[in-house]
Coordinates of C-alpha atoms in Angstrom, one line a residue:
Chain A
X1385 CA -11.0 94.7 -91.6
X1386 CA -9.5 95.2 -95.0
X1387 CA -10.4 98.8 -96.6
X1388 CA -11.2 100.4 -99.7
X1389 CA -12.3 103.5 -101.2
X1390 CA -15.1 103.7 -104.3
X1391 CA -15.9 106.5 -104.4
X1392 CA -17.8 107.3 -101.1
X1393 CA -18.2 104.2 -100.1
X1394 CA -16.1 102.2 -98.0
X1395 CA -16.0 98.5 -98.1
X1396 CA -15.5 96.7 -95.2
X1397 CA -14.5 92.7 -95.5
X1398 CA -13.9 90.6 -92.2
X1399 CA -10.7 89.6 -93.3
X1400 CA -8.0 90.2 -96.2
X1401 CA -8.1 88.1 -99.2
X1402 CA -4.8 86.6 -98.7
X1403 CA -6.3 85.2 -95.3
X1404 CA -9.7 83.9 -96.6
X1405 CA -7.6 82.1 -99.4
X1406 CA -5.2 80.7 -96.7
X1407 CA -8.1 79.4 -94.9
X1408 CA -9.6 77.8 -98.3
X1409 CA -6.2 75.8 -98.6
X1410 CA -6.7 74.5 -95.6
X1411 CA -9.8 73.4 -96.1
X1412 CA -8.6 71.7 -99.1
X1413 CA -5.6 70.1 -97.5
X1414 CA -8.0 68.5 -95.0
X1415 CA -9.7 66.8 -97.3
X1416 CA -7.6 65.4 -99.6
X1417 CA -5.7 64.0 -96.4
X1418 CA -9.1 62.5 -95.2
X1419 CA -9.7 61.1 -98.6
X1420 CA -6.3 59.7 -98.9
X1421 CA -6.6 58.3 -95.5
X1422 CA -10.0 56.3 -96.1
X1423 CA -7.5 55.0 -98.6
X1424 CA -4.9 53.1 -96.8
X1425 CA -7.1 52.1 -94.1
X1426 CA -9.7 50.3 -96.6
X1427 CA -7.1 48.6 -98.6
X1428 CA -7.4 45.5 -96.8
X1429 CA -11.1 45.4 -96.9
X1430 CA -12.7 42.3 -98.9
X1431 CA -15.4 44.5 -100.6
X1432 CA -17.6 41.1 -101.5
X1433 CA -17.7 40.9 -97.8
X1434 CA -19.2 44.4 -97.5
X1435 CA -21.6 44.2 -99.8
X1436 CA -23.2 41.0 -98.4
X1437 CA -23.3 42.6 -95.1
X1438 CA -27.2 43.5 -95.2
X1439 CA -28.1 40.1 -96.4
X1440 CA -25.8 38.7 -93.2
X1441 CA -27.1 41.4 -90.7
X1442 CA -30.6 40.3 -91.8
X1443 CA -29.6 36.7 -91.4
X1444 CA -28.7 37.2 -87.8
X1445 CA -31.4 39.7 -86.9
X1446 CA -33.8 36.7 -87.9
X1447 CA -31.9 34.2 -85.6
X1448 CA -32.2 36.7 -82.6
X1449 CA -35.8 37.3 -82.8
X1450 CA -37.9 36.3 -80.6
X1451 CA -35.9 36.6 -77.2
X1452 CA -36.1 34.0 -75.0
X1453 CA -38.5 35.3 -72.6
X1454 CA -37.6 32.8 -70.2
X1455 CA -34.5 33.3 -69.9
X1456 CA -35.1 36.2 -67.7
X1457 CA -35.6 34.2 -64.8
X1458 CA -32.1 33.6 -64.6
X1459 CA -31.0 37.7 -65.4
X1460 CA -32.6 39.2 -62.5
X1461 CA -29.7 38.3 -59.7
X1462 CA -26.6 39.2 -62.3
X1463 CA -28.7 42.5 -63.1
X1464 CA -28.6 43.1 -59.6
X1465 CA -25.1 42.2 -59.2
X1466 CA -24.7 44.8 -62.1
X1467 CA -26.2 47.4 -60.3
X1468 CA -24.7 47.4 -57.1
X1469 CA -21.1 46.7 -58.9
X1470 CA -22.0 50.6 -60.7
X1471 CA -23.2 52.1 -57.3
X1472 CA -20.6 50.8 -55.0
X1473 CA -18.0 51.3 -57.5
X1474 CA -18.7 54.9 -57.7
X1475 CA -19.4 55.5 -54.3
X1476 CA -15.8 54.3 -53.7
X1477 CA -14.8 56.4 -56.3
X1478 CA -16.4 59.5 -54.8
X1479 CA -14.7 59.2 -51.4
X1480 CA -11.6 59.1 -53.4
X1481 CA -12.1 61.6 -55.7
X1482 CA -13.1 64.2 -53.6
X1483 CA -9.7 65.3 -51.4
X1484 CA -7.9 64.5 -54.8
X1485 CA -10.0 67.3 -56.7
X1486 CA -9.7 69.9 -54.2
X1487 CA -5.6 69.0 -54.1
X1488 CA -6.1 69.7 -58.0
X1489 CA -8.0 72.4 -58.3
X1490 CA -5.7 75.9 -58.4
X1491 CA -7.3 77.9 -55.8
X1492 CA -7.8 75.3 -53.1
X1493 CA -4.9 73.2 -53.8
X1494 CA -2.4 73.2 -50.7
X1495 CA 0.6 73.6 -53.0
X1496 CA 0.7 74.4 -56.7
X1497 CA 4.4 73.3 -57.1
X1498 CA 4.1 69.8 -55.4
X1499 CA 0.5 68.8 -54.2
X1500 CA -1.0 69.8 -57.8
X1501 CA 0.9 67.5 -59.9
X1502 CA 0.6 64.4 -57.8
X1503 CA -3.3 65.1 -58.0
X1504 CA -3.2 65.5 -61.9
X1505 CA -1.0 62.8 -62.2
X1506 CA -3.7 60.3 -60.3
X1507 CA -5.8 61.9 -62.7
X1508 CA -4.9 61.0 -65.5
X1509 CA -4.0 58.0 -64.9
X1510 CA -6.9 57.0 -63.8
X1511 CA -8.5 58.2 -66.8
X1512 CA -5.8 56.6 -69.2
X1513 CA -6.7 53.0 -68.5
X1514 CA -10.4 51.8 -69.6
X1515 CA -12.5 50.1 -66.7
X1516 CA -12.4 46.7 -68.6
X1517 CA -8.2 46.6 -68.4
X1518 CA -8.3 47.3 -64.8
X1519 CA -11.0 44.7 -64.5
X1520 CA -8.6 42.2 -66.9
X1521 CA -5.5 43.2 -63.9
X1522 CA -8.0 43.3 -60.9
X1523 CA -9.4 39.7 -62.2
X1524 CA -5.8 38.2 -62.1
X1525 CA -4.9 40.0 -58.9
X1526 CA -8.4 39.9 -56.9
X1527 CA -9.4 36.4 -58.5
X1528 CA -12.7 36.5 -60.3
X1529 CA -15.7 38.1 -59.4
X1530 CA -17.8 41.3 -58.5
X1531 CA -14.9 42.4 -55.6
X1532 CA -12.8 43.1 -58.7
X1533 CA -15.4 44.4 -60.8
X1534 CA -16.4 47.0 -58.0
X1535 CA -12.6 48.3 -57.6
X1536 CA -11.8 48.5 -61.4
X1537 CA -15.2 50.6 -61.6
X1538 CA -13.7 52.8 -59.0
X1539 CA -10.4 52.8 -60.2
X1540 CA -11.2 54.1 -63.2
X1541 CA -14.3 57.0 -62.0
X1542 CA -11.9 58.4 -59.9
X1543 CA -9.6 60.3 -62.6
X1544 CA -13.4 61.6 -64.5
X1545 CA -14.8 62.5 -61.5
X1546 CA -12.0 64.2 -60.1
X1547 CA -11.7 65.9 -62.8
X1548 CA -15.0 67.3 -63.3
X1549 CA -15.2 68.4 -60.0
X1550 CA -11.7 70.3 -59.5
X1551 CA -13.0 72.4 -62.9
X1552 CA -16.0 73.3 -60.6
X1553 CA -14.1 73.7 -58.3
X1554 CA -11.8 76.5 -60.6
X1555 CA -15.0 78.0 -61.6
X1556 CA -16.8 79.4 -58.4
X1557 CA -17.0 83.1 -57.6
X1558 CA -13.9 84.0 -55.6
X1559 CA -16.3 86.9 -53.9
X1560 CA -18.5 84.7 -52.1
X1561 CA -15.0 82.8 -50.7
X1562 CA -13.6 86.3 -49.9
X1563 CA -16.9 87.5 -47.8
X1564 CA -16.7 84.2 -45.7
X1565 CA -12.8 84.5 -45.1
X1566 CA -13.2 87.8 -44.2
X1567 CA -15.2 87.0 -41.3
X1568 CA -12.5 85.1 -39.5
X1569 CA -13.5 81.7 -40.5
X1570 CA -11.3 78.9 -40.8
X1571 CA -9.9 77.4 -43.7
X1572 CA -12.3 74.1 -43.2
X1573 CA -14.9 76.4 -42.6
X1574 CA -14.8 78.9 -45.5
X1575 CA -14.8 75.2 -47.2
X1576 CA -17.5 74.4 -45.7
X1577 CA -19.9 77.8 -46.5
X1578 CA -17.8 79.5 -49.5
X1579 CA -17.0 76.8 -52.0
X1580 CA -19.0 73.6 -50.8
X1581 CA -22.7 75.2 -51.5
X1582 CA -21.1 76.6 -55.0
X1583 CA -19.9 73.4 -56.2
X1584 CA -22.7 71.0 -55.1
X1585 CA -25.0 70.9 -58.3
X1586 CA -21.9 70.4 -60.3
X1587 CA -20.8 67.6 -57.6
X1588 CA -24.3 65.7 -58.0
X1589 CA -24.2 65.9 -61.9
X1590 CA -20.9 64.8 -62.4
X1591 CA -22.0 61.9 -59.4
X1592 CA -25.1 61.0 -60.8
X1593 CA -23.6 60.9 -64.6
X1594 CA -20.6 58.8 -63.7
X1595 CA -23.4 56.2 -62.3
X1596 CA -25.3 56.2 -65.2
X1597 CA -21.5 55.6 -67.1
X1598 CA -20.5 53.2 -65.0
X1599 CA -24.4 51.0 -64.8
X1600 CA -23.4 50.6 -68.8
X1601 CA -19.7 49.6 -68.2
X1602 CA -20.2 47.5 -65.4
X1603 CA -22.6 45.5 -68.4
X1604 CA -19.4 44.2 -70.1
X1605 CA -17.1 43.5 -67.1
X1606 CA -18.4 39.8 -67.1
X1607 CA -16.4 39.6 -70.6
X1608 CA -13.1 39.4 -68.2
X1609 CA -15.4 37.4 -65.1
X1610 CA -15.5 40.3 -63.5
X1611 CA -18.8 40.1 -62.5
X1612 CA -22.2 40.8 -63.6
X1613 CA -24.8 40.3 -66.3
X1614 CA -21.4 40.1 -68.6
X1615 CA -21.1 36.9 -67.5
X1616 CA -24.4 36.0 -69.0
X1617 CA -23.6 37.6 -72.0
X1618 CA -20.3 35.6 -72.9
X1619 CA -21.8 32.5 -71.9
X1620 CA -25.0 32.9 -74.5
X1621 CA -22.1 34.3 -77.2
X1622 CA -20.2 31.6 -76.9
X1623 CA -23.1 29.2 -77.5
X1624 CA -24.4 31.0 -80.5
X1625 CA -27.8 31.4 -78.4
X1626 CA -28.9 34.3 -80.2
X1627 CA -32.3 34.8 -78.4
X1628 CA -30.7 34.8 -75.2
X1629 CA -28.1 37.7 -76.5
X1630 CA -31.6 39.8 -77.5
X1631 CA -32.8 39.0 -74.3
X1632 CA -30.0 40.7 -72.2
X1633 CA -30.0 43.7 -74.3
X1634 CA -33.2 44.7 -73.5
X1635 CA -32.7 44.0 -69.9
X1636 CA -29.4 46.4 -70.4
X1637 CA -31.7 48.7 -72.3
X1638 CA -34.3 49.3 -70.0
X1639 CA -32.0 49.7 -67.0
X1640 CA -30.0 52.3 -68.9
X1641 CA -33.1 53.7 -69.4
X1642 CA -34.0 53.7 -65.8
X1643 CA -30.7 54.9 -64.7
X1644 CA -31.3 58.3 -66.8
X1645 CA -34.3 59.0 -65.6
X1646 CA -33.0 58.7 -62.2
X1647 CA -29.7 61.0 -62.9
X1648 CA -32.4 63.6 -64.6
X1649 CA -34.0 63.5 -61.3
X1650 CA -31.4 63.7 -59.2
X1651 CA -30.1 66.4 -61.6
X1652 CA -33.3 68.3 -61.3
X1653 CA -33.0 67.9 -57.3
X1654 CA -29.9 70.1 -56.9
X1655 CA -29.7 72.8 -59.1
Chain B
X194 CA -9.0 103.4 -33.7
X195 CA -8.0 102.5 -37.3
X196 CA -4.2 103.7 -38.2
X197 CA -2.9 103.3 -41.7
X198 CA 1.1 104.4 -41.5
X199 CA 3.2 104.0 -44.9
X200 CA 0.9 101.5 -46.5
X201 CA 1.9 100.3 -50.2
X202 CA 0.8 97.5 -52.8
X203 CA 2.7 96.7 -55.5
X204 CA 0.8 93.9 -57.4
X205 CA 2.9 90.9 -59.1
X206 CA 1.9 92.6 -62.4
X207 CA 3.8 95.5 -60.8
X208 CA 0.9 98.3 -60.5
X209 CA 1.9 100.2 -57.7
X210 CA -2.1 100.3 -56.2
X211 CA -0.7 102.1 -53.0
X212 CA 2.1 104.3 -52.4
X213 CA 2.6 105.2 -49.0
X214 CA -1.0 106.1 -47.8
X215 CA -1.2 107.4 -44.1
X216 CA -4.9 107.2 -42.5
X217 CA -6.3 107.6 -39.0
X218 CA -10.2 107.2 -38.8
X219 CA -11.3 108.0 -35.1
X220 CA -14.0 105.6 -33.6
X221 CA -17.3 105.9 -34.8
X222 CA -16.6 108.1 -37.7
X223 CA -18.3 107.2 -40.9
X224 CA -15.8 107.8 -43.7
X225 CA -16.2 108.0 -48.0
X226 CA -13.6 107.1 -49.6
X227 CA -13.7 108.0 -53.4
X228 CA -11.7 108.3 -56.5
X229 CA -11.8 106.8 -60.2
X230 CA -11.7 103.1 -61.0
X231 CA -8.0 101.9 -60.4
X232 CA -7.3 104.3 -57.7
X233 CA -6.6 101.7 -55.3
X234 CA -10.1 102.2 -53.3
X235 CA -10.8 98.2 -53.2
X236 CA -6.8 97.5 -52.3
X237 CA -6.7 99.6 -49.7
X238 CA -9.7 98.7 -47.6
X239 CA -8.6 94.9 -48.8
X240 CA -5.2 95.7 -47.1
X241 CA -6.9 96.6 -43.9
X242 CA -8.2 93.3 -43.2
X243 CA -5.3 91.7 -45.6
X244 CA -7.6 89.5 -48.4
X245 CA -5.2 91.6 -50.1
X246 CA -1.4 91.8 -48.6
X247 CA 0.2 95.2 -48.3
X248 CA 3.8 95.3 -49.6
X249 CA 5.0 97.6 -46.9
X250 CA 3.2 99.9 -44.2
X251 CA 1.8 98.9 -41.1
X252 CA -2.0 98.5 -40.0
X253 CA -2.9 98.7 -37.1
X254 CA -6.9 98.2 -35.4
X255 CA -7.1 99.5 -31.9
X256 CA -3.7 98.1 -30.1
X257 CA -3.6 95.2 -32.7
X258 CA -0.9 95.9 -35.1
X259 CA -2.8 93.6 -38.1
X260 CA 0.4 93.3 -40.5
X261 CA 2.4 92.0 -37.5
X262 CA -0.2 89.2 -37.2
X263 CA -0.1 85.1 -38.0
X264 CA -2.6 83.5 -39.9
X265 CA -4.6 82.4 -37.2
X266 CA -4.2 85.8 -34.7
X267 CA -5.2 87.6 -38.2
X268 CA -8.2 85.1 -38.2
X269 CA -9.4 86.2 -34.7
X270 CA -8.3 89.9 -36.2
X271 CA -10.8 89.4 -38.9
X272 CA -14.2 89.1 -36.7
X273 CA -13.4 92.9 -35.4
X274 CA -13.9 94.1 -39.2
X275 CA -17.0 93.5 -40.9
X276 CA -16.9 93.7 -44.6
X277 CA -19.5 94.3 -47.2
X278 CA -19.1 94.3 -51.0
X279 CA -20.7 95.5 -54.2
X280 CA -21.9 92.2 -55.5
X281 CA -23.3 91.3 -52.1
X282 CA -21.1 88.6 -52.1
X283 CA -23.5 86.1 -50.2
X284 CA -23.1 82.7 -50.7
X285 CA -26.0 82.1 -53.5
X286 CA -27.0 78.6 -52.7
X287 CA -27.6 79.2 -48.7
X288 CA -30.3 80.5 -47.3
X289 CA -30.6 84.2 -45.5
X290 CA -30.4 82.6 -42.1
X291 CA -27.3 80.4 -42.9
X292 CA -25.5 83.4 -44.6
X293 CA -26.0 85.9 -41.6
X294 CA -24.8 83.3 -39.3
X295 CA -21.9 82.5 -41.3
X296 CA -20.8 86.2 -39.8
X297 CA -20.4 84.1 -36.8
X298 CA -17.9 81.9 -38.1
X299 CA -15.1 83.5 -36.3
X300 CA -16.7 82.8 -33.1
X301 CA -17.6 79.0 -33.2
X302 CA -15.8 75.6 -34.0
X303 CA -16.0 73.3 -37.1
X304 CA -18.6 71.1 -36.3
X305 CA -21.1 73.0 -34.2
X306 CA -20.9 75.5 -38.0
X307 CA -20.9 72.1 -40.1
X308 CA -24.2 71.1 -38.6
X309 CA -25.3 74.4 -37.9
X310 CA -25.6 74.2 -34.5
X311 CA -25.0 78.2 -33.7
X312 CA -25.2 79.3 -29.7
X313 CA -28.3 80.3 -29.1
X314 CA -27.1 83.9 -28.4
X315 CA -26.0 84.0 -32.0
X316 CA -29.1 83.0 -33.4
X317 CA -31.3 85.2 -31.0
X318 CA -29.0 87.7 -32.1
X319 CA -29.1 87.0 -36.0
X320 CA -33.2 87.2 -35.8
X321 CA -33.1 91.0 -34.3
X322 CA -30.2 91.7 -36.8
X323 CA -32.6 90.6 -39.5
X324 CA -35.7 92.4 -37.9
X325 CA -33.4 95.8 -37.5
X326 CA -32.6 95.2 -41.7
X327 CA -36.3 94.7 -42.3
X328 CA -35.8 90.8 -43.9
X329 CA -37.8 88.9 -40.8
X330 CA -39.8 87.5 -43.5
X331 CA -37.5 86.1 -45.7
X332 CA -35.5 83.9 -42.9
X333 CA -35.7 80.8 -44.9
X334 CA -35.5 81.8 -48.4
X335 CA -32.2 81.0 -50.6
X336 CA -30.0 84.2 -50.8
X337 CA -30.4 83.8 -54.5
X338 CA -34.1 84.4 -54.8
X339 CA -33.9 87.9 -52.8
X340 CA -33.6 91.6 -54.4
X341 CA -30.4 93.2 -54.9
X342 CA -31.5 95.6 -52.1
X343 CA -32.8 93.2 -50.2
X344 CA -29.2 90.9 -50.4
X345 CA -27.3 93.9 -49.6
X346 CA -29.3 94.1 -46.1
X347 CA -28.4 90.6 -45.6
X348 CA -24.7 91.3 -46.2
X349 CA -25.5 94.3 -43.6
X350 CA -26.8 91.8 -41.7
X351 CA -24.1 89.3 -41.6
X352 CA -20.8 92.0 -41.2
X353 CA -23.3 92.9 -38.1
X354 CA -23.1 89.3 -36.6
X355 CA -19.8 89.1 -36.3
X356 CA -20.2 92.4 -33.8
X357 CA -17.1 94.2 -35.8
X358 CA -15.8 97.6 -34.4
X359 CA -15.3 98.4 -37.8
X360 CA -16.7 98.1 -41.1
X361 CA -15.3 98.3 -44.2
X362 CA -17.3 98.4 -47.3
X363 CA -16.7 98.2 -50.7
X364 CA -19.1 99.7 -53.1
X365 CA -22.0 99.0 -51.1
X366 CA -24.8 100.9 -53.6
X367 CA -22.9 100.3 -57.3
X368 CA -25.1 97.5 -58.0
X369 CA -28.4 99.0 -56.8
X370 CA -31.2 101.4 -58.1
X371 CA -30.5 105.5 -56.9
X372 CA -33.7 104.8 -54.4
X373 CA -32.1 101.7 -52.8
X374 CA -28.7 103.3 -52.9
X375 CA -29.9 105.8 -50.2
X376 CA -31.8 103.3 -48.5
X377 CA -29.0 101.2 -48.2
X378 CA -26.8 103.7 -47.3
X379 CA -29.1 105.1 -44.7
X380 CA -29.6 102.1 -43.1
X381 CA -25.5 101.3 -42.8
X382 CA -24.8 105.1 -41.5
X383 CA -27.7 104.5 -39.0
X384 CA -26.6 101.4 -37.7
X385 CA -23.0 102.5 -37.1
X386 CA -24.4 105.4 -35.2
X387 CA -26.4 103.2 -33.2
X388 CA -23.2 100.8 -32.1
X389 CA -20.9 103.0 -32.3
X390 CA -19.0 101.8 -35.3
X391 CA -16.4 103.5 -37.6
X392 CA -16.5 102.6 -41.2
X393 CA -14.9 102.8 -44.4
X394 CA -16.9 103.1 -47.0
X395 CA -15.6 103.2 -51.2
X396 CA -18.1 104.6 -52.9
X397 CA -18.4 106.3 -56.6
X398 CA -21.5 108.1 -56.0
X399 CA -20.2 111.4 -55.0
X400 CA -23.5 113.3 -54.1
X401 CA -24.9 110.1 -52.1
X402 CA -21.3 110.3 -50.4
X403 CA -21.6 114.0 -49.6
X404 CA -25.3 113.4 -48.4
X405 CA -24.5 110.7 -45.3
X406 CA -20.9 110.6 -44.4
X407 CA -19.0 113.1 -41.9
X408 CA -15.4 112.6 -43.9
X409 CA -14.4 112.2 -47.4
X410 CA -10.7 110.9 -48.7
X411 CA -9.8 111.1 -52.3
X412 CA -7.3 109.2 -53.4
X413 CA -5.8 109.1 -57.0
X414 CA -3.6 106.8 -58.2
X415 CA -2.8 105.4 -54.9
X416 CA -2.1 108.2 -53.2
X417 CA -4.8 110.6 -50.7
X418 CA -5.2 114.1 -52.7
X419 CA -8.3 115.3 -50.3
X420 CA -9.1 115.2 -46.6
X421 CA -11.8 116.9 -45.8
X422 CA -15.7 117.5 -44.9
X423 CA -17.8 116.7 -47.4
X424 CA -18.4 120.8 -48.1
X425 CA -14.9 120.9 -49.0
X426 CA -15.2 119.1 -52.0
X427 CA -15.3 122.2 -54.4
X428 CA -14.7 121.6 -58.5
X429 CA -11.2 122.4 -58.2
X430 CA -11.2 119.0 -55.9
X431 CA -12.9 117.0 -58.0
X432 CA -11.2 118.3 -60.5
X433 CA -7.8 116.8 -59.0
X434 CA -9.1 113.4 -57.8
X435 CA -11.2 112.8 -61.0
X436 CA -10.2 114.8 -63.5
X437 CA -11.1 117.3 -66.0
X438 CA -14.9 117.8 -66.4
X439 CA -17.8 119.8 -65.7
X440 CA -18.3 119.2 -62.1
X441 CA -20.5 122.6 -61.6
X442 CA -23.5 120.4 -61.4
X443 CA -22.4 118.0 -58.6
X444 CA -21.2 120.8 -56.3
X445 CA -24.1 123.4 -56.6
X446 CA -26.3 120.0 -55.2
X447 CA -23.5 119.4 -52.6
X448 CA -23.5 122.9 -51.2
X449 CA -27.4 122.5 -50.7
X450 CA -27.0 119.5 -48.6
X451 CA -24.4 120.0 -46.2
X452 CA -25.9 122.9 -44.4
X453 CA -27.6 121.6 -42.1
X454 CA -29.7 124.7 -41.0
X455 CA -31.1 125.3 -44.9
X456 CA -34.2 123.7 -45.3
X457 CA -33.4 122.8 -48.7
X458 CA -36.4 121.7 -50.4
X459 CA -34.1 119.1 -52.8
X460 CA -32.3 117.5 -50.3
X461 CA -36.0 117.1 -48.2
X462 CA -37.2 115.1 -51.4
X463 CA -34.0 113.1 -51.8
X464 CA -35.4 112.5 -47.7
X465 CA -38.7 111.5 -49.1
X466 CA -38.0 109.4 -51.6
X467 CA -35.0 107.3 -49.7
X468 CA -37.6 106.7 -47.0
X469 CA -40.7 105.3 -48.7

């Protein structure tokens, strides 16, 4: 970039100096405004409290070990319940999500001036509001239970997997769309062979990922009686029955675990 | 059979691709169409069959005036002109069967194509299309596990299925090896021969051009600066659709291959080594 003769030679430097001390300003302004950050947000913080925290973390760790065992006889039907809330909620959301990404996505959308918006706007909106609020408005709407956990899950997949799948969507080689329209098909058709085969793996990640997501939200909806092994978890919280609390998250632990071998799988399955 | 009268493209960036390009190609003639990148090669024969829509001009296929068209006469329009392209273009995730049968698209409804239920006159046909390309072993394999060569036969394969009276092709050989190239090229110029076709073909190879095709067009910069045999392309020619370079080399090869009644001992390896 910048030049300069010795002699022969001719030194070469990526960038000028005024630019590399520009960028070492920044730098610098960064982190005196992260420094003076940590400041005003710890001001409020009881330091005695802090440093007791080990000896308070190790109190409780010793209350919660060993997990009630037994207890598990009554987690198998909410972790079922959990389960299907996560699958059914994002099977919901799939159906939905699907017409709405292809009215997003630019080069399927039916109109970019008045179909597009109204997609992105479900999108986002969607996206904007955390599964556990809709669950809190579902709960007072719907009345307690799974029913309203289910919805809020698929309320709120909707917007991510929309979204994920119009960008596919945006991303498939026009070419292949172009040889199959060129043969006289039909729109639904040229759907059908150009752009359905080129989004599917993306379609069963994104599916399969949102699942996994949603198996680990659906956990907490009980927190709001939505449903669930939440329910469980409250309850044992609110009675201080730490071995129970231990108990349930190793039962959410080894589902999670489950549920990502299973999206690996399924991953695997389509590429 | 094809008629090109006035046709232009101005693109929204404002390139003027076209400017007023007249064209007849008769029926069953094999034409080359060549010139450098940008000459408007891929708009025009993207006008043709309007994946690309001309600005002004007319088209016309037989006694169908294309540009006069709506969307869904073009759509029956469209399974009279096959197309294939440089990148293949076949869907990647479907296999050989399904992507020369999507040539029948035209010709069938939604759901008998969404559960692949083709006539069994399609599919008979699609099997003796793939025997005539050579692919009858690879019927089930996924387009994306094939050759380049072997892809461009089943793009062949699948403009064939949709029994076009033209074909118009875009760079068939740009992506493929100089012994494929002729293969391909061979086996395109020897099918329209055998039905009859008239074809359009854009091509940058200008010696493989010379050595199959009965017409060559140059066009530069939208506009048609040759018409001729192919043993009318002298340097001066080249010269004025490419530009200035040595071109000595290209037409002492040329002149060797076009007469038919020299038994040229270059072109008759070219033969040889096209056919293995």
């Amino acid at each position: 970039m910048t030049i300069e003769r010795i002699g022969d030679h001719i030194l070469w430097k990526r960038q000028p100096p005024a630019v590399v001390a520009a960028r070492f300003a920044g730098w610098l302004v960064l982190v005196a405004a992260t420094l003076w950050c940590f400041e005003i947000m710890t001001r409020d913080t009881i330091w005695s409290f802090v440093l007791d925290a080990p000896r308070q973390g190790a109190d409780l760790v010793g209350r919660m070990v060993p997990p009630r065992w037994g207890y598990i006889q009554e987690l198998w039907w909410p972790m079922w319940e959990t389960l299907n809330i996560a699958t059914l909620g994002t099977m919901i959301a799939i159906v939905m999500a699907l017409p709405v990404a292809f009215c997003a996505a630019r080069n399927t959308t039916p109109s970019v001036l008045f179909v597009r918006p109204i997609a992105l706007f479900i999108i986002v909106s969607s996206r904007s509001i955390n599964s556990l609020i809709w669950a809190l408005l579902l709960v007072s709407i719907l009345g307690p239970g799974s029913f309203a956990g289910i919805i809020a899950i698929g309320l709120r997949s909707i917007g991510f997997l929309a979204k994920l799948i119009y960008e596919a969507i945006e991303e498939i080689d026009a070419s292949q769309v172009e040889a199959i329209t060129a043969t006289g098909a039909s729109g639904a058709q040229t759907l059908v062979y150009g752009i359905w085969p080129q989004i599917l793996p993306a379609f069963a990640g994104v599916c399969v990922f949102r699942w996994d997501i949603n198996i680990r939200e659906s956990t907490v909806l009980g927190l709001v009686g939505a449903g669930g092994i939440g329910l469980n978890l409250q309850a044992s919280l609110n009675v201080l029955a730490w071995p129970q609390v231990t108990l349930i998250f190793i039962v959410i632990l080894a589902t999670v675990v489950l549920s990502e071998w299973v999206s690996a799988r399924v991953r695997h399955a389509f590429i | 059979m094809l008629r090109l009268e006035g046709l232009s493209k101005r693109y929204k960036t404002g390139d003027l691709a076209l400017q007023n390009v007249d064209l007849r190609v008769p029926a069953g003639q094999v034409m080359a169409l060549i010139g450098p990148s940008g000459a408007g090669k891929s708009t025009l024969i993207r006008c043709i069959n309007r994946l690309v829509e001309p600005t002004a001009g007319r088209v016309v296929l037989g006694d169908t005036e294309i540009t006069a068209l709506s969307r869904n006469e073009l759509r029956r329009a469209r399974r009279r002109m096959g197309m294939i392209f440089q990148e293949y273009a076949l869907v990647e995730r479907l296999t050989v069967m399904e992507n020369v049968l999507s040539g029948q698209l035209g010709h069938v409804g939604f759901w008998a194509s969404y559960f692949r239920r083709f006539p069994q006159a399609a599919v008979d046909e699609a099997f003796s299309t793939l025997d005539r390309v050579g692919l009858s072993e690879h019927v089930d394999k996924r387009a994306d596990a094939l050759s380049g060569g072997q892809r461009q036969r089943v793009g062949i394969a699948r403009a064939m299925l949709q029994r076009p009276e033209i074909l118009l092709i875009d760079e068939p050989t740009a992506s493929l090896d100089p012994k494929t190239s002729r293969q391909i090229m061979r086996l395109i110029c020897d099918l329209c021969a055998e039905r009859g076709l008239a074809a359009v073909i854009n091509i940058h190879d200008v010696q493989l051009a010379q050595l199959f095709v009965q017409r060559v067009v140059g066009l530069q910069d939208g506009k048609i600066v040759f018409d001729g045999p192919p043993g009318d392309l002298t340097s001066e020619v080249l010269t004025q659709i490419y530009g200035e370079e040595d071109w000595t080399a290209t037409v002492r090869r040329k002149r060797k291959a076009v007469d038919p009644d020299d038994e040229d001992p270059v072109l008759d390896e070219e033969r040889l080594a096209g056919n293995v």
